[in-house]
């Protein structure tokens, strides 16, 4: 768990460094010596400073635990996520990316039931509920966002039928 | 005011408010789904509505979601929103004693009273404070933004440096895009999609809704609903409890408004403080936590009053009191209602309509809340394995709808993963969202002040008011250090 804290501190420190490096070469404003790099510079240095503090605190906590021979207080074996949880986590993280990749090709009406029906099946293991959710959710979102709010959703393979399937 | 009432009487506005109320009551009642998440998910729809129905709907939704958090608290001992956590034991134990109707009746009536008082204070105080705020120069505005951000860290709980990192992350995200003074592209990494900055809606949806879905995926626990039980008469006995606890109603409302107005505090902290004060001064204080009706009055009044309190600095200065208000401010900006003292002159009708909508929403809370209590036992039976994919679908489409680009979906996912990791390792999210909202104002006032002062930093503290605000900000920054040194000194002396 302390390793996680260290990684988080490192990531925020890195973000601070990126802010400084990326804006350092930006030209200052006319007549004063400050420019668009000033504020990101302040934020970047502050991020590095506070991240160092967070990393030090994580190191100190590890040392204190080692000295007192305590466990790190992380979850017990029963509470720890298993392989099914990681698959589920991967599916939830992957779903938006699959949506980005599939909708321009298949179109919203075909991609959505596949992605969200599949996701519901992985989560519930109930095929009928998953299929119904996939189709019902797609139709509901299509009516609300495309037909009522006029958001342009991609038609993909169904482009030739777009005129028939639009009622507004 | 009459014109504001006329605008609210439009059937479209009333229908939107009703739908927002039902949605707020439903989402708020589902354990783990916060009021902030409820508002974040509905922004894409608000984006496409006219300003009056959109803003009235968002105000209604935020008022209802805070109350709805009381429902699973009483029935399942799981607070629906963090604002209901302070008194969850008392509500649940009252339900176990067969007094569930009384517990939920107190919650709905006190929530409505707190909300109405909060909205009346908001309607009275905000325009008066705005008159004073009109005198502020960019120096005062800069220190006011600093004060808001400092207070946000101070009350965020946990380790202060984690609050600081969270705030800096929000400020960093706000800097992507064109520099507000010189107009040069910054932190865009050569991507033309980032020149306009990271879109607010996908960032909000990512930070408030996606972590909830990811957390579920790693635990996949279904909440076992209790058997459907008779709750009993909802309003019988409420009047006598309220008459007995009049002082607690007043205390809850006052604490709610004041704590709500402090940036970073919000409804949950208001409820905890109000509960503690009530317990300290009640003659039944030793019975708090064992399931007595007296324990519910002050905190449940307080958490709804806090929403009105938080809207005072939000509308007058553009400084949100908590993450929920930060999201509401985001909707204000989207609908062209830029918060600040000038809004009461340039957009007086719209802001008055928004305030009236908030008052009306709180009045609607009693009848709709009573209906929600009856329906709630069915709402919690929706399996999470179907609910979470539905929420993710709304996240994706909501992010895409506002920006009409797939980059928005990727932004939502990345920020969602960051927020998930932050919550896992104890980094509070509220300072990040305040940093995101206040970042542009902070930088703009800072650079404009420097330009006005020809680069002289001392000009920042030459005006008396800006000097006081600077001193207050510094005091909040140094307070933890002074307290730490004092404790260390005392322990050394004791040794």
XYZ file of C-alpha atoms in Angstrom:
663
model
C 0.000 0.000 0.000
C 2.860 2.390 0.794
C 4.256 1.661 -2.666
C 0.983 2.983 -4.063
C 1.394 6.178 -2.033
C 4.937 6.546 -3.373
C 3.765 6.032 -6.966
C 1.033 8.659 -6.506
C 3.530 11.141 -5.047
C 5.941 10.417 -7.915
C 3.198 10.905 -10.519
C 2.189 14.273 -9.080
C 5.855 15.332 -8.885
C 6.257 14.367 -12.533
C 3.185 16.413 -13.442
C 4.780 19.403 -11.689
C 7.978 18.924 -13.709
C 5.984 18.675 -16.966
C 4.215 21.960 -16.163
C 7.532 23.742 -15.602
C 9.389 22.275 -18.590
C 6.501 22.685 -21.023
C 5.931 26.362 -20.267
C 9.468 27.535 -19.435
C 10.216 28.726 -22.979
C 7.019 30.757 -23.404
C 7.777 34.474 -24.025
C 6.965 37.028 -21.282
C 4.411 39.812 -21.726
C 5.456 43.194 -23.099
C 6.586 45.745 -20.472
C 6.689 43.308 -17.525
C 8.936 40.366 -16.850
C 6.078 37.944 -16.139
C 4.270 35.881 -18.721
C 2.163 32.792 -19.336
C 4.891 30.622 -17.778
C 4.679 32.278 -14.363
C 1.542 30.615 -13.044
C 2.279 27.081 -14.325
C 5.772 27.512 -12.874
C 4.389 28.330 -9.412
C 1.915 25.424 -9.597
C 4.641 23.071 -10.886
C 7.131 23.889 -8.137
C 4.434 23.677 -5.468
C 3.386 20.255 -6.840
C 6.989 19.026 -6.695
C 7.381 20.315 -3.116
C 4.152 18.779 -1.813
C 4.772 15.505 -3.680
C 8.179 15.260 -1.997
C 6.428 15.739 1.339
C 3.903 12.998 0.467
C 6.732 10.641 -0.566
C 8.635 11.358 2.652
C 5.526 10.688 4.713
C 4.985 7.356 2.913
C 8.623 6.382 3.531
C 8.356 7.337 7.201
C 5.155 5.305 7.591
C 6.894 2.260 6.060
C 9.869 2.679 8.413
C 7.583 3.062 11.460
C 5.655 -0.083 10.515
C 8.857 -2.046 10.013
C 10.141 -0.880 13.418
C 6.942 -1.887 15.208
C 6.587 -5.074 13.109
C 2.990 -4.230 12.169
C 1.177 -5.280 9.041
C 0.497 -2.451 6.599
C -3.211 -2.497 7.316
C -4.147 -3.368 3.775
C -7.244 -5.424 3.067
C -7.557 -8.968 4.337
C -7.546 -11.883 1.873
C -11.373 -11.926 1.842
C -11.595 -8.231 0.960
C -8.896 -8.289 -1.721
C -10.211 -8.066 -5.278
C -9.949 -11.327 -7.214
C -9.397 -12.055 -10.895
C -13.122 -11.524 -11.651
C -12.875 -8.034 -10.167
C -9.849 -7.165 -12.286
C -11.612 -8.428 -15.425
C -14.599 -6.292 -14.496
C -12.355 -3.278 -13.845
C -10.681 -3.799 -17.219
C -14.071 -4.081 -18.918
C -15.321 -0.810 -17.366
C -12.090 1.033 -18.268
C -12.042 -0.479 -21.758
C -15.716 0.221 -22.584
C -15.251 3.977 -23.322
C -12.230 3.202 -25.521
C -14.130 0.468 -27.385
C -16.978 2.964 -27.848
C -14.538 5.510 -29.352
C -13.155 2.842 -31.709
C -16.430 1.151 -32.733
C -19.062 3.886 -33.084
C -17.574 5.573 -36.180
C -17.569 2.160 -37.914
C -20.687 0.386 -36.629
C -22.667 3.452 -35.630
C -24.271 4.267 -32.289
C -27.305 1.979 -32.665
C -25.201 -1.127 -33.305
C -22.168 -0.418 -31.103
C -24.039 0.541 -27.933
C -26.013 -2.710 -27.411
C -22.845 -4.714 -28.068
C -20.719 -2.736 -25.583
C -23.218 -2.206 -22.802
C -25.049 -5.503 -23.190
C -21.643 -7.171 -22.963
C -20.668 -5.104 -19.947
C -23.946 -5.926 -18.188
C -23.421 -9.626 -18.973
C -19.891 -9.589 -17.500
C -21.240 -7.863 -14.381
C -24.459 -9.825 -13.859
C -24.002 -13.141 -15.741
C -27.657 -12.844 -16.715
C -27.853 -12.985 -20.537
C -31.515 -12.016 -20.888
C -31.227 -8.992 -18.560
C -27.993 -7.973 -20.299
C -29.557 -8.107 -23.791
C -32.641 -6.226 -22.629
C -30.485 -3.582 -20.927
C -28.263 -3.182 -23.981
C -31.187 -2.689 -26.373
C -33.381 -0.672 -23.982
C -30.554 1.657 -22.933
C -29.509 2.260 -26.547
C -33.031 3.127 -27.635
C -33.579 5.385 -24.609
C -30.294 7.252 -25.101
C -30.928 7.565 -28.845
C -34.360 9.079 -28.268
C -33.125 11.478 -25.556
C -29.828 12.594 -27.087
C -30.368 12.228 -30.855
C -34.070 12.737 -31.382
C -34.825 15.236 -28.589
C -31.541 17.034 -27.799
C -30.273 16.816 -31.412
C -26.806 15.548 -30.555
C -25.247 14.182 -33.724
C -24.587 10.493 -33.053
C -22.746 8.468 -35.712
C -24.850 6.133 -37.903
C -21.946 4.004 -39.213
C -23.245 0.971 -41.118
C -26.807 2.228 -40.763
C -26.146 5.504 -42.612
C -28.380 4.501 -45.575
C -31.292 4.049 -43.130
C -30.676 7.244 -41.117
C -33.577 9.052 -42.784
C -36.100 6.323 -41.938
C -34.867 5.983 -38.351
C -35.070 9.714 -37.588
C -38.503 10.991 -36.602
C -37.745 14.609 -35.761
C -39.477 39.185 -8.220
C -42.890 39.063 -9.895
C -41.221 38.592 -13.263
C -39.139 35.786 -11.762
C -42.309 34.062 -10.547
C -43.837 34.483 -14.018
C -40.804 32.814 -15.607
C -41.069 29.932 -13.140
C -44.774 29.478 -13.869
C -43.947 28.418 -17.438
C -45.147 24.779 -17.827
C -41.832 23.735 -19.437
C -39.900 25.028 -16.396
C -42.256 23.277 -13.985
C -42.007 19.982 -15.908
C -38.183 20.211 -15.950
C -38.180 20.968 -12.205
C -40.459 18.000 -11.529
C -38.285 15.649 -13.618
C -35.146 16.996 -11.906
C -36.771 16.424 -8.505
C -37.650 12.808 -9.328
C -34.157 12.206 -10.739
C -32.472 13.862 -7.715
C -34.572 11.854 -5.269
C -33.786 8.621 -7.127
C -30.017 9.122 -7.490
C -29.614 10.584 -3.993
C -31.431 7.580 -2.545
C -29.038 5.065 -4.094
C -26.171 4.501 -1.646
C -22.812 5.727 -2.901
C -24.198 7.915 -5.662
C -23.577 11.485 -4.500
C -25.473 14.700 -5.186
C -22.387 15.991 -7.052
C -22.482 12.967 -9.323
C -26.210 13.424 -9.927
C -25.654 17.029 -11.074
C -22.526 16.173 -13.111
C -24.422 13.520 -15.078
C -27.296 15.841 -15.917
C -25.156 18.773 -17.198
C -25.155 17.506 -20.803
C -28.964 17.652 -20.820
C -28.939 21.092 -19.140
C -26.552 22.240 -21.877
C -29.271 21.806 -24.510
C -32.097 23.435 -22.521
C -32.914 27.157 -22.274
C -31.212 28.917 -19.329
C -34.283 29.200 -17.061
C -35.415 25.531 -17.155
C -31.793 24.320 -17.111
C -30.806 26.340 -14.041
C -34.120 25.769 -12.240
C -33.727 22.035 -12.849
C -30.166 21.942 -11.514
C -31.152 23.873 -8.365
C -34.101 21.512 -7.780
C -31.925 18.474 -8.305
C -29.250 19.591 -5.841
C -31.830 20.336 -3.129
C -33.583 16.972 -3.557
C -30.448 14.815 -3.763
C -29.188 15.969 -0.350
C -32.501 15.035 1.317
C -32.754 11.716 -0.545
C -29.480 10.624 1.058
C -31.429 10.221 4.313
C -33.560 7.374 2.905
C -30.972 4.560 2.632
C -29.470 5.834 5.887
C -32.679 5.048 7.736
C -33.484 1.791 5.941
C -30.034 0.273 5.338
C -27.705 2.182 7.684
C -25.852 3.340 4.531
C -25.949 7.109 3.992
C -27.061 7.881 0.424
C -24.800 10.949 0.327
C -21.949 11.967 2.708
C -24.207 14.755 4.044
C -26.435 12.136 5.740
C -23.610 10.256 7.467
C -23.658 12.258 10.734
C -27.020 10.911 11.942
C -27.296 7.600 10.097
C -27.165 5.509 13.301
C -30.011 7.373 14.949
C -32.228 7.173 11.845
C -31.535 3.447 11.388
C -32.075 2.578 15.042
C -35.348 4.513 15.074
C -36.444 2.410 12.086
C -35.505 -0.774 13.986
C -37.596 0.421 16.931
C -40.635 0.658 14.627
C -40.467 4.473 14.433
C -39.277 4.646 10.819
C -42.182 6.879 9.813
C -41.228 9.410 12.483
C -37.519 9.304 11.516
C -38.199 9.865 7.808
C -40.928 12.421 8.561
C -38.452 14.469 10.624
C -35.860 14.166 7.852
C -38.187 15.419 5.107
C -39.739 18.261 7.122
C -36.422 19.464 8.603
C -34.718 19.226 5.210
C -37.447 21.419 3.736
C -37.214 23.918 6.626
C -33.404 24.053 6.321
C -33.624 24.441 2.562
C -36.249 27.214 2.764
C -34.236 29.152 5.386
C -31.064 28.669 3.308
C -32.778 29.982 0.192
C -34.316 32.965 2.029
C -30.902 33.907 3.459
C -29.430 33.502 -0.025
C -32.094 35.767 -1.555
C -31.610 38.397 1.152
C -27.843 38.315 1.655
C -26.442 37.742 -1.837
C -27.586 41.048 -3.446
C -26.455 43.058 -0.370
C -23.025 41.415 -0.336
C -22.809 41.949 -4.092
C -23.167 45.719 -3.524
C -20.079 45.621 -1.291
C -18.265 43.306 -3.710
C -18.712 45.871 -6.495
C -16.041 47.967 -4.753
C -13.476 45.149 -5.046
C -10.492 45.652 -7.359
C -8.501 42.832 -8.977
C -6.259 42.748 -5.846
C -9.190 41.905 -3.545
C -10.576 39.429 -6.069
C -7.198 37.706 -6.212
C -6.944 37.371 -2.426
C -10.563 36.290 -2.209
C -9.837 33.439 -4.631
C -6.703 32.594 -2.578
C -8.787 32.639 0.601
C -11.349 30.292 -0.957
C -8.694 27.846 -2.076
C -6.821 27.966 1.247
C -10.004 27.375 3.209
C -10.820 24.476 0.867
C -7.569 22.761 1.827
C -7.953 23.570 5.523
C -11.354 21.900 5.818
C -10.805 19.065 3.333
C -9.839 16.670 6.143
C -6.976 14.189 6.163
C -3.432 15.309 5.454
C -3.183 18.958 4.409
C -0.535 18.338 1.777
C -2.836 15.868 0.019
C -5.518 18.576 -0.095
C -2.835 20.909 -1.486
C -1.810 18.439 -4.202
C -5.451 17.943 -5.152
C -5.922 21.714 -5.435
C -2.775 22.075 -7.549
C -4.015 19.322 -9.861
C -7.230 21.323 -10.395
C -5.186 24.465 -11.103
C -2.965 22.526 -13.533
C -5.969 21.164 -15.447
C -7.401 24.699 -15.631
C -4.197 25.958 -17.309
C -4.522 23.752 -20.376
C -5.503 25.857 -23.401
C -5.045 29.534 -24.181
C -3.313 31.706 -21.574
C -6.031 34.098 -20.287
C -3.922 37.271 -20.610
C -1.628 36.862 -23.633
C -3.731 34.295 -25.525
C -0.781 31.967 -26.230
C -1.541 28.215 -26.350
C -0.216 26.467 -23.279
C 0.181 22.790 -22.244
C -1.564 21.657 -25.436
C 1.299 19.355 -26.534
C 0.640 20.341 -30.143
C -2.940 18.994 -30.098
C -5.421 21.393 -31.669
C -8.286 19.794 -29.661
C -6.699 21.092 -26.446
C -6.372 24.736 -27.528
C -9.808 25.492 -26.072
C -8.797 23.854 -22.782
C -10.016 20.641 -21.203
C -13.797 20.733 -21.384
C -15.461 21.240 -18.007
C -18.270 18.686 -18.408
C -16.132 15.605 -19.236
C -13.745 16.556 -16.418
C -16.629 16.785 -13.929
C -18.258 13.560 -15.098
C -14.882 11.834 -14.995
C -14.050 12.988 -11.485
C -17.443 12.405 -9.870
C -19.171 9.555 -11.696
C -16.465 7.292 -13.157
C -14.725 6.516 -9.791
C -18.038 5.208 -8.448
C -18.333 2.750 -11.354
C -14.684 1.663 -11.009
C -15.020 1.191 -7.257
C -18.009 -1.073 -7.850
C -16.042 -3.141 -10.365
C -13.375 -3.921 -7.776
C -15.830 -4.938 -5.066
C -18.921 -6.001 -7.081
C -20.964 -6.083 -3.905
C -24.716 -5.972 -4.193
C -26.426 -4.182 -1.322
C -28.900 -6.623 0.143
C -32.218 -4.792 0.348
C -34.199 -5.325 3.535
C -37.608 -6.990 3.269
C -40.307 -4.471 2.368
C -41.615 -3.206 5.670
C -44.373 -0.910 6.820
C -42.828 2.480 7.610
C -45.885 3.732 9.413
C -47.460 7.162 9.372
C -44.888 9.669 8.123
C -45.976 12.895 9.745
C -47.519 11.813 13.040
C -45.354 12.884 15.957
C -43.156 15.144 13.802
C -44.903 18.323 14.966
C -44.389 17.577 18.655
C -40.696 16.753 18.113
C -40.173 19.977 16.161
C -41.976 22.079 18.792
C -39.764 20.515 21.461
C -36.608 20.991 19.396
C -37.279 24.525 18.075
C -33.826 25.630 19.160
C -32.209 22.763 17.238
C -34.051 23.770 14.064
C -32.698 27.328 14.420
C -29.222 26.085 15.309
C -29.164 23.651 12.387
C -30.243 26.321 9.913
C -27.726 28.891 11.231
C -24.818 26.428 11.294
C -25.790 25.129 7.842
C -25.840 28.570 6.230
C -22.565 29.718 7.862
C -20.595 26.487 7.349
C -22.009 26.078 3.848
C -20.665 29.512 2.922
C -17.093 28.561 3.898
C -15.317 27.339 0.764
C -14.564 23.643 0.917
C -16.818 22.901 3.900
C -20.252 21.981 2.525
C -23.287 20.031 3.679
C -21.538 17.020 5.245
C -19.323 19.099 7.557
C -22.294 21.320 8.451
C -24.295 18.227 9.476
C -21.467 16.866 11.662
C -20.940 20.219 13.437
C -24.652 20.715 13.942
C -25.046 17.188 15.356
C -22.130 17.785 17.758
C -23.573 21.110 18.988
C -27.022 19.587 19.446
C -25.569 16.645 21.386
C -23.486 18.955 23.589
C -26.443 21.126 24.646
C -29.264 18.561 24.710
C -30.420 17.145 28.009
C -30.662 13.802 26.160
C -27.140 14.187 24.740
C -25.983 10.877 26.241
C -28.704 9.057 24.266
C -27.544 10.422 20.874
C -26.443 7.550 18.663
C -28.939 5.156 20.248
C -31.864 6.150 18.030
C -33.731 9.153 19.411
C -35.693 11.574 17.223
C -34.063 14.647 18.840
C -30.717 13.699 17.270
C -32.059 14.049 13.719
C -33.486 17.568 13.861
C -30.385 19.806 13.812
C -28.138 17.935 11.332
C -30.862 17.208 8.800
C -31.904 20.894 8.881
C -28.263 21.894 8.608
C -27.245 19.884 5.551
C -30.001 21.357 3.415
C -29.452 24.911 4.716
C -25.780 24.502 3.722
C -26.709 24.313 0.029
C -28.219 27.832 0.221
C -25.229 29.059 2.262
C -22.747 27.676 -0.261
C -24.550 29.524 -3.050
C -23.871 32.944 -1.438
C -20.095 33.143 -2.153
C -20.720 31.160 -5.343
C -23.075 33.709 -6.882
C -21.537 36.883 -5.399
C -17.828 36.149 -5.835
C -17.803 33.105 -8.114
C -16.198 31.159 -5.248
C -17.968 27.829 -4.676
C -18.575 26.608 -1.144
C -18.157 22.914 -1.989
C -17.834 20.518 -4.914
C -21.611 20.451 -5.492
C -21.699 24.258 -5.757
C -18.600 24.180 -7.980
C -20.528 22.001 -10.416
C -23.589 24.275 -10.168
C -21.327 27.268 -10.975
C -20.099 25.321 -13.996
C -23.711 25.090 -15.201
C -24.149 28.863 -14.537
C -21.157 29.551 -16.820
C -22.489 27.159 -19.471
C -25.794 29.027 -19.554
C -24.117 32.449 -19.757
C -24.813 33.440 -16.151
C -21.286 34.412 -15.075
C -21.196 34.572 -11.254
C -19.866 37.766 -9.665
C -21.329 41.006 -8.247
C -22.240 42.260 -11.728
C -24.638 39.357 -12.237
C -27.113 41.100 -9.902
C -27.142 44.130 -12.238
C -26.671 42.637 -15.707
C -28.664 39.426 -15.213
C -30.890 40.352 -12.279
C -34.002 38.649 -13.641
C -32.297 35.335 -14.354
C -30.460 35.180 -11.014
C -33.676 36.058 -9.127
C -35.491 33.319 -11.074
C -32.766 30.857 -10.083
C -33.117 31.843 -6.407
C -36.909 31.551 -6.606
C -36.550 28.132 -8.233
C -34.367 27.028 -5.331
C -36.990 28.253 -2.848
C -39.772 26.495 -4.766
C -37.724 23.284 -4.928
C -37.365 23.302 -1.155
C -41.111 23.836 -0.754
C -41.756 20.943 -3.155
C -39.550 18.751 -1.006
C -42.270 17.804 1.496
C -44.879 16.349 -0.932
C -42.290 14.857 -3.299
C -40.153 13.614 -0.411
C -43.136 11.811 1.106
C -43.816 10.133 -2.253
C -40.133 9.225 -2.568
C -40.159 7.578 0.860
C -43.011 5.340 -0.276
C -41.266 4.452 -3.568
C -37.768 4.129 -2.119
C -38.039 0.506 -1.022
C -38.422 -0.407 -4.711
C -35.663 1.923 -5.991
C -32.959 0.178 -3.950
C -33.881 -3.174 -5.502
C -32.310 -2.150 -8.848
C -29.288 -4.498 -9.160
C -25.953 -2.677 -9.296
C -24.717 -5.043 -11.991
C -27.200 -3.348 -14.345
C -27.094 0.120 -12.772
C -23.333 0.637 -13.157
C -23.142 -0.079 -16.924
C -26.095 2.319 -17.308
C -24.219 5.041 -15.407
C -21.116 4.480 -17.545
C -23.227 4.777 -20.714
C -24.575 8.123 -19.449
C -20.990 9.227 -18.647
C -19.818 8.449 -22.193
C -22.754 9.989 -23.978
C -22.878 12.986 -21.629
C -19.209 13.773 -22.271
C -19.609 13.343 -26.010
C -22.860 15.304 -26.288
C -21.480 18.628 -25.045
C -18.216 18.613 -26.988
C -19.198 16.432 -29.977
C -15.705 14.938 -30.057
C -14.275 11.617 -28.928
C -11.438 13.450 -27.118
C -14.062 14.366 -24.491
C -14.642 10.649 -23.775
C -10.912 10.034 -23.398
C -10.626 13.096 -21.110
C -13.475 11.746 -18.980
C -11.819 8.324 -18.719
C -8.358 9.681 -17.844
C -9.704 12.088 -15.210
C -11.918 9.282 -13.868
C -8.903 7.001 -13.399
C -6.949 9.835 -11.745
C -9.861 10.593 -9.387
C -10.278 6.885 -8.588
C -6.580 6.596 -7.648
C -6.742 9.837 -5.645
C -9.695 8.631 -3.573
C -8.020 5.261 -3.020
C -4.930 6.936 -1.566
C -6.734 9.530 0.536
C -6.546 12.602 -1.711
C -9.758 14.665 -1.389
C -11.467 15.571 -4.678
C -13.236 18.785 -3.602
C -10.079 21.010 -3.665
C -9.324 19.800 -7.218
C -12.708 20.862 -8.481
C -12.457 24.220 -6.665
C -9.011 24.697 -8.238
C -10.467 23.920 -11.637
C -13.257 26.491 -11.217
C -11.181 29.196 -9.525
C -7.943 28.633 -11.491
C -8.729 30.957 -14.433
C -10.013 33.708 -12.101
C -6.944 33.384 -9.868
C -4.484 33.610 -12.748
C -6.317 36.388 -14.553
C -6.635 38.605 -11.457
C -3.014 37.871 -10.512
C -1.559 38.803 -13.904
C -3.906 41.772 -14.420
C -2.972 43.094 -10.964
C 0.716 42.703 -11.769
C 0.265 44.560 -15.064
C -1.660 47.366 -13.289
C 1.074 47.612 -10.654
C 3.809 47.524 -13.359
C 5.241 44.370 -11.811
C 5.362 45.723 -8.247
C 4.165 42.882 -5.942
C 3.769 45.282 -2.982
C 0.770 46.853 -4.722
C -1.184 43.705 -3.791
C -1.311 44.754 -0.133
C -1.510 48.540 -0.454
C -5.323 48.711 -0.188
C -6.617 48.060 3.378
C -9.180 45.442 2.328
C -6.713 43.472 0.215
C -4.232 43.623 3.120
C -6.829 42.120 5.487
C -7.733 39.398 3.023
C -4.038 38.616 2.522
C -3.527 38.442 6.307
C -6.511 36.112 6.699
C -5.233 33.832 3.918
C -1.785 33.769 5.500
C -3.289 33.017 8.929
C -5.173 29.997 7.532
C -1.957 28.813 5.826
C 0.153 29.206 8.958
C -2.399 27.942 11.500
C -1.460 24.225 11.115
C 2.248 25.071 11.514
C 1.624 27.213 14.618
C -0.623 24.524 16.148
C 1.969 21.835 15.416
C 4.785 23.889 16.995
C 2.650 24.700 20.026
C 1.769 21.020 20.610
C 5.419 20.005 20.169
C 6.519 22.665 22.643
C 3.892 21.566 25.158
C 4.894 17.888 24.899
C 8.565 18.835 25.302
C 7.732 20.829 28.430
C 5.705 17.911 29.819
C 8.674 15.587 29.354
